[in-house]
mmCIF file of C-alpha atoms and ligand atoms in Angstrom:
data_model
loop_
_atom_site.group_PDB
_atom_site.id
_atom_site.type_symbol
_atom_site.label_atom_id
_atom_site.label_comp_id
_atom_site.label_asym_id
_atom_site.label_seq_id
_atom_site.Cartn_x
_atom_site.Cartn_y
_atom_site.Cartn_z
ATOM 1 C CA ASP A 1436 18.077 -6.935 13.714
ATOM 2 C CA GLU A 1437 15.927 -7.405 16.760
ATOM 3 C CA PHE A 1438 13.104 -5.169 15.246
ATOM 4 C CA GLU A 1439 13.242 -7.178 12.139
ATOM 5 C CA ILE A 1440 12.836 -10.485 13.949
ATOM 6 C CA LYS A 1441 9.905 -9.274 16.038
ATOM 7 C CA LEU A 1442 8.247 -7.753 12.956
ATOM 8 C CA ALA A 1443 8.673 -10.954 11.024
ATOM 9 C CA GLU A 1444 7.087 -12.915 13.960
ATOM 10 C CA TYR A 1445 4.286 -10.617 14.435
ATOM 11 C CA ILE A 1446 3.316 -10.356 10.622
ATOM 12 C CA GLY A 1447 3.821 -14.210 10.219
ATOM 13 C CA VAL A 1448 6.585 -14.097 7.371
ATOM 14 C CA LYS A 1449 9.983 -15.561 7.247
ATOM 15 C CA ARG A 1450 11.823 -12.260 6.944
ATOM 16 C CA ALA A 1451 11.524 -8.518 7.426
ATOM 17 C CA VAL A 1452 13.956 -5.934 6.136
ATOM 18 C CA VAL A 1453 13.525 -2.426 7.582
ATOM 19 C CA CYS A 1454 14.098 0.661 5.522
ATOM 20 C CA VAL A 1455 14.204 4.346 6.078
ATOM 21 C CA ASN A 1456 10.637 4.861 4.816
ATOM 22 C CA GLY A 1457 7.849 3.021 3.103
ATOM 23 C CA THR A 1458 8.259 4.911 -0.436
ATOM 24 C CA ASN A 1459 12.033 3.777 -0.454
ATOM 25 C CA ALA A 1460 10.813 0.302 0.438
ATOM 26 C CA ILE A 1461 8.504 -0.032 -2.538
ATOM 27 C CA HIS A 1462 11.016 1.359 -4.831
ATOM 28 C CA LEU A 1463 13.596 -1.465 -3.477
ATOM 29 C CA CYS A 1464 10.836 -3.997 -4.008
ATOM 30 C CA LEU A 1465 10.404 -3.151 -7.498
ATOM 31 C CA LYS A 1466 14.254 -3.337 -8.190
ATOM 32 C CA LEU A 1467 14.452 -6.723 -6.298
ATOM 33 C CA LEU A 1468 11.815 -8.107 -8.715
ATOM 34 C CA GLY A 1469 13.591 -6.906 -11.711
ATOM 35 C CA VAL A 1470 11.383 -3.938 -12.856
ATOM 36 C CA GLU A 1471 13.393 -1.972 -15.362
ATOM 37 C CA SER A 1472 13.264 1.109 -17.441
ATOM 38 C CA ASN A 1473 10.020 1.191 -19.389
ATOM 39 C CA ASP A 1474 8.417 -1.657 -17.818
ATOM 40 C CA GLU A 1475 4.670 -1.313 -16.998
ATOM 41 C CA VAL A 1476 3.491 -1.709 -13.449
ATOM 42 C CA ILE A 1477 -0.218 -2.056 -12.751
ATOM 43 C CA THR A 1478 -1.645 -0.034 -9.865
ATOM 44 C CA GLN A 1479 -4.519 1.938 -8.493
ATOM 45 C CA PRO A 1480 -5.268 5.622 -9.140
ATOM 46 C CA LEU A 1481 -6.876 5.975 -5.610
ATOM 47 C CA THR A 1482 -3.815 6.024 -3.605
ATOM 48 C CA PHE A 1483 -1.328 8.182 -1.740
ATOM 49 C CA ILE A 1484 1.190 9.614 -4.169
ATOM 50 C CA ALA A 1485 4.081 7.460 -2.686
ATOM 51 C CA THR A 1486 2.805 4.265 -4.441
ATOM 52 C CA THR A 1487 3.046 5.943 -7.898
ATOM 53 C CA ASN A 1488 6.276 7.953 -7.170
ATOM 54 C CA ALA A 1489 8.063 4.742 -6.142
ATOM 55 C CA ILE A 1490 7.171 3.173 -9.634
ATOM 56 C CA THR A 1491 8.704 6.198 -11.407
ATOM 57 C CA TYR A 1492 11.850 5.940 -9.212
ATOM 58 C CA ALA A 1493 12.436 2.590 -10.973
ATOM 59 C CA ASN A 1494 11.861 4.294 -14.318
ATOM 60 C CA ALA A 1495 8.725 2.207 -15.042
ATOM 61 C CA ILE A 1496 5.377 3.327 -16.172
ATOM 62 C CA PRO A 1497 2.235 3.150 -13.941
ATOM 63 C CA VAL A 1498 -0.812 1.663 -15.540
ATOM 64 C CA PHE A 1499 -3.943 2.542 -13.663
ATOM 65 C CA VAL A 1500 -6.962 0.042 -13.228
ATOM 66 C CA ASP A 1501 -10.076 0.784 -11.249
ATOM 67 C CA VAL A 1502 -10.803 0.012 -7.590
ATOM 68 C CA ASP A 1503 -13.777 -1.839 -5.948
ATOM 69 C CA LEU A 1504 -16.296 0.284 -4.361
ATOM 70 C CA ASP A 1505 -16.527 -2.061 -1.360
ATOM 71 C CA THR A 1506 -12.678 -2.248 -0.701
ATOM 72 C CA MET A 1507 -11.447 1.024 -2.097
ATOM 73 C CA GLY A 1508 -8.552 -1.087 -3.414
ATOM 74 C CA LEU A 1509 -7.446 -2.430 -6.780
ATOM 75 C CA SER A 1510 -10.385 -4.254 -8.507
ATOM 76 C CA PRO A 1511 -9.506 -7.801 -9.638
ATOM 77 C CA LYS A 1512 -12.457 -7.339 -12.316
ATOM 78 C CA SER A 1513 -10.798 -4.260 -13.749
ATOM 79 C CA LEU A 1514 -7.358 -6.010 -13.755
ATOM 80 C CA GLN A 1515 -8.686 -8.897 -15.605
ATOM 81 C CA SER A 1516 -10.545 -6.824 -18.047
ATOM 82 C CA PHE A 1517 -7.385 -4.779 -18.724
ATOM 83 C CA LEU A 1518 -5.253 -7.906 -19.251
ATOM 84 C CA ASP A 1519 -7.977 -9.417 -21.395
ATOM 85 C CA ALA A 1520 -7.802 -6.671 -23.736
ATOM 86 C CA ASN A 1521 -4.020 -5.894 -23.652
ATOM 87 C CA ALA A 1522 -1.842 -8.705 -22.451
ATOM 88 C CA GLU A 1523 0.048 -11.138 -24.429
ATOM 89 C CA ILE A 1524 2.326 -13.894 -22.918
ATOM 90 C CA LYS A 1525 5.741 -14.610 -24.677
ATOM 91 C CA ASN A 1526 8.433 -16.798 -23.194
ATOM 92 C CA ASN A 1527 6.605 -16.764 -19.783
ATOM 93 C CA MET A 1528 6.685 -12.979 -19.685
ATOM 94 C CA CYS A 1529 3.669 -10.590 -19.936
ATOM 95 C CA TYR A 1530 3.661 -7.930 -22.551
ATOM 96 C CA ASN A 1531 1.234 -5.103 -23.409
ATOM 97 C CA LYS A 1532 0.537 -5.733 -27.033
ATOM 98 C CA ASN A 1533 -0.699 -2.195 -27.647
ATOM 99 C CA THR A 1534 2.466 -0.424 -26.242
ATOM 100 C CA GLY A 1535 4.973 -3.385 -26.750
ATOM 101 C CA ARG A 1536 6.196 -2.896 -23.080
ATOM 102 C CA ARG A 1537 6.567 -5.647 -20.599
ATOM 103 C CA ILE A 1538 4.092 -5.688 -17.828
ATOM 104 C CA LYS A 1539 6.225 -6.701 -14.919
ATOM 105 C CA ALA A 1540 4.520 -6.131 -11.680
ATOM 106 C CA CYS A 1541 1.201 -5.414 -9.968
ATOM 107 C CA LEU A 1542 1.128 -3.012 -6.940
ATOM 108 C CA PRO A 1543 -2.194 -2.927 -5.267
ATOM 109 C CA MET A 1544 -2.723 -0.918 -2.008
ATOM 110 C CA HIS A 1545 -4.915 -1.733 0.959
ATOM 111 C CA THR A 1546 -6.740 1.552 1.491
ATOM 112 C CA PHE A 1547 -6.879 3.016 5.016
ATOM 113 C CA GLY A 1548 -5.930 -0.502 6.408
ATOM 114 C CA HIS A 1549 -8.937 -2.402 4.570
ATOM 115 C CA ALA A 1550 -8.111 -5.338 2.623
ATOM 116 C CA CYS A 1551 -8.358 -5.219 -1.234
ATOM 117 C CA ARG A 1552 -9.403 -8.501 -2.932
ATOM 118 C CA ILE A 1553 -5.877 -9.710 -2.624
ATOM 119 C CA GLU A 1554 -6.496 -13.458 -3.227
ATOM 120 C CA LYS A 1555 -8.186 -12.956 -6.447
ATOM 121 C CA ILE A 1556 -5.339 -10.250 -7.490
ATOM 122 C CA LYS A 1557 -2.828 -12.804 -6.731
ATOM 123 C CA GLU A 1558 -4.451 -15.551 -8.743
ATOM 124 C CA ILE A 1559 -4.712 -13.301 -11.747
ATOM 125 C CA SER A 1560 -1.172 -12.014 -11.462
ATOM 126 C CA ASP A 1561 0.101 -15.601 -11.174
ATOM 127 C CA ASN A 1562 -1.800 -16.551 -14.331
ATOM 128 C CA TYR A 1563 -0.165 -13.772 -16.300
ATOM 129 C CA HIS A 1564 3.404 -14.314 -14.895
ATOM 130 C CA ILE A 1565 3.098 -10.826 -13.199
ATOM 131 C CA GLU A 1566 4.923 -10.129 -9.921
ATOM 132 C CA LEU A 1567 2.897 -9.038 -6.975
ATOM 133 C CA ILE A 1568 3.918 -6.481 -4.504
ATOM 134 C CA GLU A 1569 1.455 -5.145 -1.854
ATOM 135 C CA ASP A 1570 1.438 -1.741 -0.688
ATOM 136 C CA ALA A 1571 0.439 -2.318 2.822
ATOM 137 C CA ALA A 1572 1.783 0.900 4.051
ATOM 138 C CA GLU A 1573 -1.437 1.611 5.812
ATOM 139 C CA ALA A 1574 -2.296 -1.832 6.978
ATOM 140 C CA MET A 1575 -0.046 -2.754 10.037
ATOM 141 C CA GLY A 1576 -2.161 -5.052 12.175
ATOM 142 C CA SER A 1577 -4.594 -5.661 9.419
ATOM 143 C CA HIS A 1578 -5.652 -9.193 8.524
ATOM 144 C CA TYR A 1579 -7.654 -10.887 5.764
ATOM 145 C CA LYS A 1580 -8.492 -14.679 6.639
ATOM 146 C CA SER A 1581 -6.083 -14.461 9.560
ATOM 147 C CA LYS A 1582 -3.121 -13.702 7.404
ATOM 148 C CA HIS A 1583 -1.495 -10.341 7.730
ATOM 149 C CA LEU A 1584 -1.742 -7.874 4.870
ATOM 150 C CA GLY A 1585 1.458 -7.686 2.950
ATOM 151 C CA SER A 1586 2.065 -11.333 3.368
ATOM 152 C CA TYR A 1587 0.019 -12.508 0.263
ATOM 153 C CA GLY A 1588 2.431 -10.999 -2.429
ATOM 154 C CA LYS A 1589 6.021 -12.064 -2.960
ATOM 155 C CA LEU A 1590 6.978 -8.883 -1.222
ATOM 156 C CA GLY A 1591 4.847 -6.507 0.877
ATOM 157 C CA VAL A 1592 5.647 -3.122 2.463
ATOM 158 C CA ILE A 1593 4.348 -1.439 5.444
ATOM 159 C CA SER A 1594 5.075 2.120 6.525
ATOM 160 C CA PHE A 1595 6.016 3.385 9.983
ATOM 161 C CA ASN A 1596 5.651 6.966 9.155
ATOM 162 C CA GLY A 1597 4.680 9.454 11.815
ATOM 163 C CA ASN A 1598 0.972 9.325 10.869
ATOM 164 C CA LYS A 1599 0.635 5.751 10.451
ATOM 165 C CA ILE A 1600 -0.735 3.304 13.107
ATOM 166 C CA MET A 1601 2.522 2.652 14.667
ATOM 167 C CA THR A 1602 5.668 4.809 13.962
ATOM 168 C CA THR A 1603 9.533 4.714 13.918
ATOM 169 C CA GLY A 1604 9.547 8.527 13.411
ATOM 170 C CA GLY A 1605 10.030 7.646 9.783
ATOM 171 C CA GLY A 1606 10.408 4.124 8.478
ATOM 172 C CA GLY A 1607 9.165 1.093 6.612
ATOM 173 C CA VAL A 1608 9.726 -2.505 6.119
ATOM 174 C CA ILE A 1609 9.652 -5.143 3.409
ATOM 175 C CA VAL A 1610 8.109 -8.538 4.548
ATOM 176 C CA THR A 1611 8.575 -11.707 2.496
ATOM 177 C CA ASP A 1612 8.706 -15.470 2.785
ATOM 178 C CA TYR A 1613 11.515 -15.616 0.158
ATOM 179 C CA GLU A 1614 14.901 -15.705 1.975
ATOM 180 C CA GLU A 1615 16.879 -14.890 -1.109
ATOM 181 C CA LEU A 1616 14.937 -11.660 -1.786
ATOM 182 C CA ALA A 1617 15.316 -10.676 1.852
ATOM 183 C CA LYS A 1618 19.015 -11.107 1.660
ATOM 184 C CA LYS A 1619 19.167 -9.065 -1.482
ATOM 185 C CA ALA A 1620 17.091 -6.424 -0.085
ATOM 186 C CA LYS A 1621 19.414 -5.931 2.978
ATOM 187 C CA HIS A 1622 22.492 -6.008 0.627
ATOM 188 C CA ILE A 1623 21.115 -3.408 -1.746
ATOM 189 C CA SER A 1624 19.710 -1.135 0.900
ATOM 190 C CA THR A 1625 23.257 -0.902 2.514
ATOM 191 C CA GLN A 1626 25.140 0.203 -0.548
ATOM 192 C CA SER A 1627 25.539 -3.312 -1.891
ATOM 193 C CA LYS A 1628 28.720 -3.641 0.274
ATOM 194 C CA VAL A 1629 30.219 -7.110 0.095
ATOM 195 C CA HIS A 1630 30.964 -8.368 3.526
ATOM 196 C CA HIS A 1631 34.653 -8.059 4.327
ATOM 197 C CA ALA A 1632 36.667 -7.138 7.509
ATOM 198 C CA TRP A 1633 38.239 -3.979 6.047
ATOM 199 C CA GLU A 1634 37.787 -3.860 2.147
ATOM 200 C CA TYR A 1635 35.265 -1.546 0.454
ATOM 201 C CA ASN A 1636 33.841 -3.888 -2.279
ATOM 202 C CA HIS A 1637 30.523 -3.043 -3.853
ATOM 203 C CA ASP A 1638 29.047 -5.423 -6.555
ATOM 204 C CA GLN A 1639 26.173 -3.428 -7.919
ATOM 205 C CA ILE A 1640 24.353 -0.127 -7.567
ATOM 206 C CA GLY A 1641 23.075 0.254 -3.958
ATOM 207 C CA TYR A 1642 21.224 2.484 -1.898
ATOM 208 C CA ASN A 1643 21.355 3.943 1.615
ATOM 209 C CA TYR A 1644 17.974 2.745 2.528
ATOM 210 C CA ARG A 1645 18.592 0.967 5.758
ATOM 211 C CA MET A 1646 16.592 2.023 8.749
ATOM 212 C CA PRO A 1647 18.868 3.560 11.518
ATOM 213 C CA ASN A 1648 18.991 1.808 14.837
ATOM 214 C CA LEU A 1649 17.558 4.804 16.781
ATOM 215 C CA ASN A 1650 14.359 4.375 14.732
ATOM 216 C CA ALA A 1651 14.301 0.670 15.085
ATOM 217 C CA ALA A 1652 14.576 1.232 19.003
ATOM 218 C CA LEU A 1653 11.531 3.304 18.841
ATOM 219 C CA GLY A 1654 9.748 0.685 16.626
ATOM 220 C CA LEU A 1655 10.431 -2.045 19.337
ATOM 221 C CA ALA A 1656 8.710 0.152 21.879
ATOM 222 C CA GLN A 1657 5.780 0.904 19.637
ATOM 223 C CA LEU A 1658 5.305 -2.883 18.749
ATOM 224 C CA GLU A 1659 4.628 -3.552 22.383
ATOM 225 C CA GLN A 1660 1.765 -1.073 22.298
ATOM 226 C CA LEU A 1661 0.406 -2.099 18.944
ATOM 227 C CA ASN A 1662 -2.312 -4.324 20.189
ATOM 228 C CA THR A 1663 -3.639 -1.577 22.433
ATOM 229 C CA PHE A 1664 -3.577 0.945 19.497
ATOM 230 C CA LEU A 1665 -5.490 -1.748 17.470
ATOM 231 C CA GLU A 1666 -8.073 -2.123 20.062
ATOM 232 C CA LYS A 1667 -8.565 1.658 20.447
ATOM 233 C CA LYS A 1668 -8.976 2.124 16.696
ATOM 234 C CA ARG A 1669 -11.522 -0.738 16.424
ATOM 235 C CA ASP A 1670 -13.508 0.714 19.395
ATOM 236 C CA LEU A 1671 -13.491 4.192 17.846
ATOM 237 C CA ALA A 1672 -14.583 2.842 14.512
ATOM 238 C CA LYS A 1673 -17.690 1.056 16.203
ATOM 239 C CA GLU A 1674 -18.622 4.322 18.145
ATOM 240 C CA TYR A 1675 -18.549 6.240 14.745
ATOM 241 C CA GLN A 1676 -20.592 3.557 13.044
ATOM 242 C CA LYS A 1677 -23.158 3.777 15.545
ATOM 243 C CA PHE A 1678 -23.299 7.651 15.474
ATOM 244 C CA PHE A 1679 -23.300 8.216 11.765
ATOM 245 C CA ASN A 1680 -25.534 5.393 10.874
ATOM 246 C CA LYS A 1681 -28.209 6.918 13.131
ATOM 247 C CA GLN A 1682 -27.901 10.103 10.932
ATOM 248 C CA GLY A 1683 -28.252 7.914 7.748
ATOM 249 C CA ILE A 1684 -24.728 8.495 6.848
ATOM 250 C CA GLN A 1685 -22.659 5.619 5.576
ATOM 251 C CA THR A 1686 -19.502 4.551 7.260
ATOM 252 C CA PHE A 1687 -16.945 2.333 5.488
ATOM 253 C CA GLU A 1688 -16.647 -0.915 7.152
ATOM 254 C CA GLU A 1689 -14.479 -4.138 7.110
ATOM 255 C CA ARG A 1690 -15.763 -7.040 5.109
ATOM 256 C CA GLU A 1691 -16.401 -10.688 6.201
ATOM 257 C CA SER A 1692 -13.242 -12.546 6.978
ATOM 258 C CA GLU A 1693 -11.319 -9.108 7.449
ATOM 259 C CA GLN A 1694 -9.886 -7.721 10.582
ATOM 260 C CA SER A 1695 -9.128 -3.993 9.770
ATOM 261 C CA ASN A 1696 -6.805 -1.747 11.633
ATOM 262 C CA TYR A 1697 -9.218 1.099 11.072
ATOM 263 C CA TRP A 1698 -6.013 3.377 10.465
ATOM 264 C CA LEU A 1699 -8.407 6.244 9.286
ATOM 265 C CA ASN A 1700 -12.055 6.087 9.906
ATOM 266 C CA THR A 1701 -14.094 6.871 6.714
ATOM 267 C CA ILE A 1702 -17.577 8.116 5.841
ATOM 268 C CA ILE A 1703 -19.090 8.148 2.324
ATOM 269 C CA LEU A 1704 -21.279 11.048 1.631
ATOM 270 C CA ASN A 1705 -23.827 11.561 -1.396
ATOM 271 C CA SER A 1706 -22.257 14.029 -3.646
ATOM 272 C CA LEU A 1707 -19.413 16.384 -4.158
ATOM 273 C CA GLU A 1708 -21.591 19.231 -2.882
ATOM 274 C CA GLU A 1709 -22.397 17.348 0.452
ATOM 275 C CA ARG A 1710 -18.675 16.595 0.765
ATOM 276 C CA LYS A 1711 -17.760 20.394 0.321
ATOM 277 C CA ILE A 1712 -20.268 21.459 2.927
ATOM 278 C CA PHE A 1713 -19.151 18.730 5.313
ATOM 279 C CA LEU A 1714 -15.524 19.681 5.024
ATOM 280 C CA GLU A 1715 -15.985 23.394 5.341
ATOM 281 C CA GLU A 1716 -18.442 22.916 8.389
ATOM 282 C CA THR A 1717 -16.205 20.567 10.359
ATOM 283 C CA ASN A 1718 -13.007 22.381 9.718
ATOM 284 C CA ARG A 1719 -14.592 25.505 10.676
ATOM 285 C CA ALA A 1720 -15.726 24.039 13.937
ATOM 286 C CA GLY A 1721 -12.196 22.872 14.542
ATOM 287 C CA VAL A 1722 -12.691 19.234 13.714
ATOM 288 C CA MET A 1723 -10.013 18.060 11.307
ATOM 289 C CA THR A 1724 -11.488 16.211 8.343
ATOM 290 C CA ARG A 1725 -10.002 15.529 5.207
ATOM 291 C CA PRO A 1726 -11.104 14.267 1.774
ATOM 292 C CA ILE A 1727 -9.681 11.228 0.196
ATOM 293 C CA TRP A 1728 -6.685 11.817 -2.209
ATOM 294 C CA GLN A 1729 -7.199 13.170 -5.644
ATOM 295 C CA LEU A 1730 -6.800 10.560 -8.317
ATOM 296 C CA MET A 1731 -3.279 10.041 -9.578
ATOM 297 C CA THR A 1732 -4.556 10.438 -13.190
ATOM 298 C CA LYS A 1733 -5.190 14.144 -12.300
ATOM 299 C CA MET A 1734 -1.598 14.796 -11.458
ATOM 300 C CA PRO A 1735 0.392 16.433 -14.295
ATOM 301 C CA MET A 1736 3.181 13.833 -14.230
ATOM 302 C CA PHE A 1737 0.733 10.839 -14.449
ATOM 303 C CA GLN A 1738 -2.083 12.232 -16.502
ATOM 304 C CA ASP A 1739 -0.744 10.544 -19.820
ATOM 305 C CA CYS A 1740 -0.292 7.267 -18.359
ATOM 306 C CA PRO A 1741 -2.269 4.160 -19.575
ATOM 307 C CA LYS A 1742 -5.457 3.543 -17.597
ATOM 308 C CA THR A 1743 -8.913 1.773 -17.771
ATOM 309 C CA SER A 1744 -12.232 3.240 -17.038
ATOM 310 C CA LEU A 1745 -11.801 4.585 -13.493
ATOM 311 C CA LYS A 1746 -15.657 4.967 -12.653
ATOM 312 C CA ASN A 1747 -15.469 3.557 -9.074
ATOM 313 C CA ALA A 1748 -12.380 5.653 -8.141
ATOM 314 C CA GLU A 1749 -13.960 8.752 -9.481
ATOM 315 C CA PHE A 1750 -17.179 7.932 -7.482
ATOM 316 C CA LEU A 1751 -15.168 7.479 -4.301
ATOM 317 C CA GLU A 1752 -12.992 10.538 -5.005
ATOM 318 C CA GLU A 1753 -16.072 12.732 -4.890
ATOM 319 C CA ARG A 1754 -17.672 11.407 -1.764
ATOM 320 C CA VAL A 1755 -15.146 9.858 0.741
ATOM 321 C CA ILE A 1756 -14.031 11.680 3.794
ATOM 322 C CA ASN A 1757 -11.641 10.758 6.618
ATOM 323 C CA ILE A 1758 -12.789 11.721 10.165
ATOM 324 C CA PRO A 1759 -10.456 12.196 13.234
ATOM 325 C CA SER A 1760 -8.934 8.795 14.029
ATOM 326 C CA SER A 1761 -6.014 9.068 16.597
ATOM 327 C CA VAL A 1762 -5.666 6.751 19.362
ATOM 328 C CA LYS A 1763 -5.874 8.771 22.663
HETATM 329 C C1 LIG B 439 2.373 6.147 4.013
HETATM 330 C C2 LIG B 439 2.169 5.510 2.668
HETATM 331 C C3 LIG B 439 3.381 5.253 1.747
HETATM 332 C C4 LIG B 439 4.801 5.570 2.064
HETATM 333 O O1 LIG B 439 5.207 5.474 3.372
HETATM 334 P P1 LIG B 439 6.230 6.636 3.864
HETATM 335 O O2 LIG B 439 6.809 5.726 5.006
HETATM 336 O O3 LIG B 439 5.665 7.648 4.207
HETATM 337 O O4 LIG B 439 7.301 6.702 2.730
HETATM 338 C C5 LIG B 439 3.166 4.283 0.611
HETATM 339 N N1 LIG B 439 1.967 4.136 0.347
HETATM 340 C C6 LIG B 439 0.799 4.594 0.944
HETATM 341 C C7 LIG B 439 -0.614 4.210 0.429
HETATM 342 C C8 LIG B 439 0.998 5.221 2.156
HETATM 343 O O5 LIG B 439 -0.201 5.619 2.848
#
């Protein structure tokens, strides 16, 4: 409970509900907002698999729209053109007139802690009666216009996995300004047990998704260090920028009005071939570098999902590399 109070305070939301991990937290968000079997959930193909897996846990169908080159996050332009071509509003609900399915939610992701165009995405989602959930798993400590990422949507999720900017071993949190949704999140994440001194009453299907106290204790200690982590990450980013820009290599940098946590430092090379050589040479020299994720649309389980043109996502997939980014 104490970790939740401190998190809500830090992030600037009314409520925080901690979960066993970020993936389960996203699943829970989809349930909370009424995503049902066969609903469509709009997301981006350039993300870690967890985002898309969570959609399938809710038996919903991911729909992939393109990302912006300068945010690596869901593109409002691509979202708008998908909806222009496919959406139809009936009884204040959004339907895909080609598939007949309901378009229930939009799930953008803030790639490597950098903000996507979340205000514009929110505006479009609102216009179409689509619920907005932010996958801010990588964005602890990141802000856009002084507002913490994850706090723009009705619900937002941040991860505390071992590799994220702060960790609870494993863990995640749902953040929201909606008290009722927070209450419901806590209820469903604790097997939907109705409070009673001794009776075992459960009023709906529930989950064992609540973060254990041991992990929360670690989270409290990590939270005390978060500002130091953030400072070190941002200093490291600046050093990399200076170094790579001198070699004529493009580093990925925060946009105006953005304060990024620079969770993973990123460079953008000129071609797939250059990327291959860079990965081989650095890893041979014992420097751990990694390519960005393969697009979700390439995975066998998602290759038949609806999608728009993914030109930008494909461009980035071939050129983006993450370089060592840990805080020493
Ligand atoms: C880490 C991550 C998650 C999931 O978090 P876990 O706590 O590892 O389950 C979800 N989405 C993205 C984009 C992530 O990077």
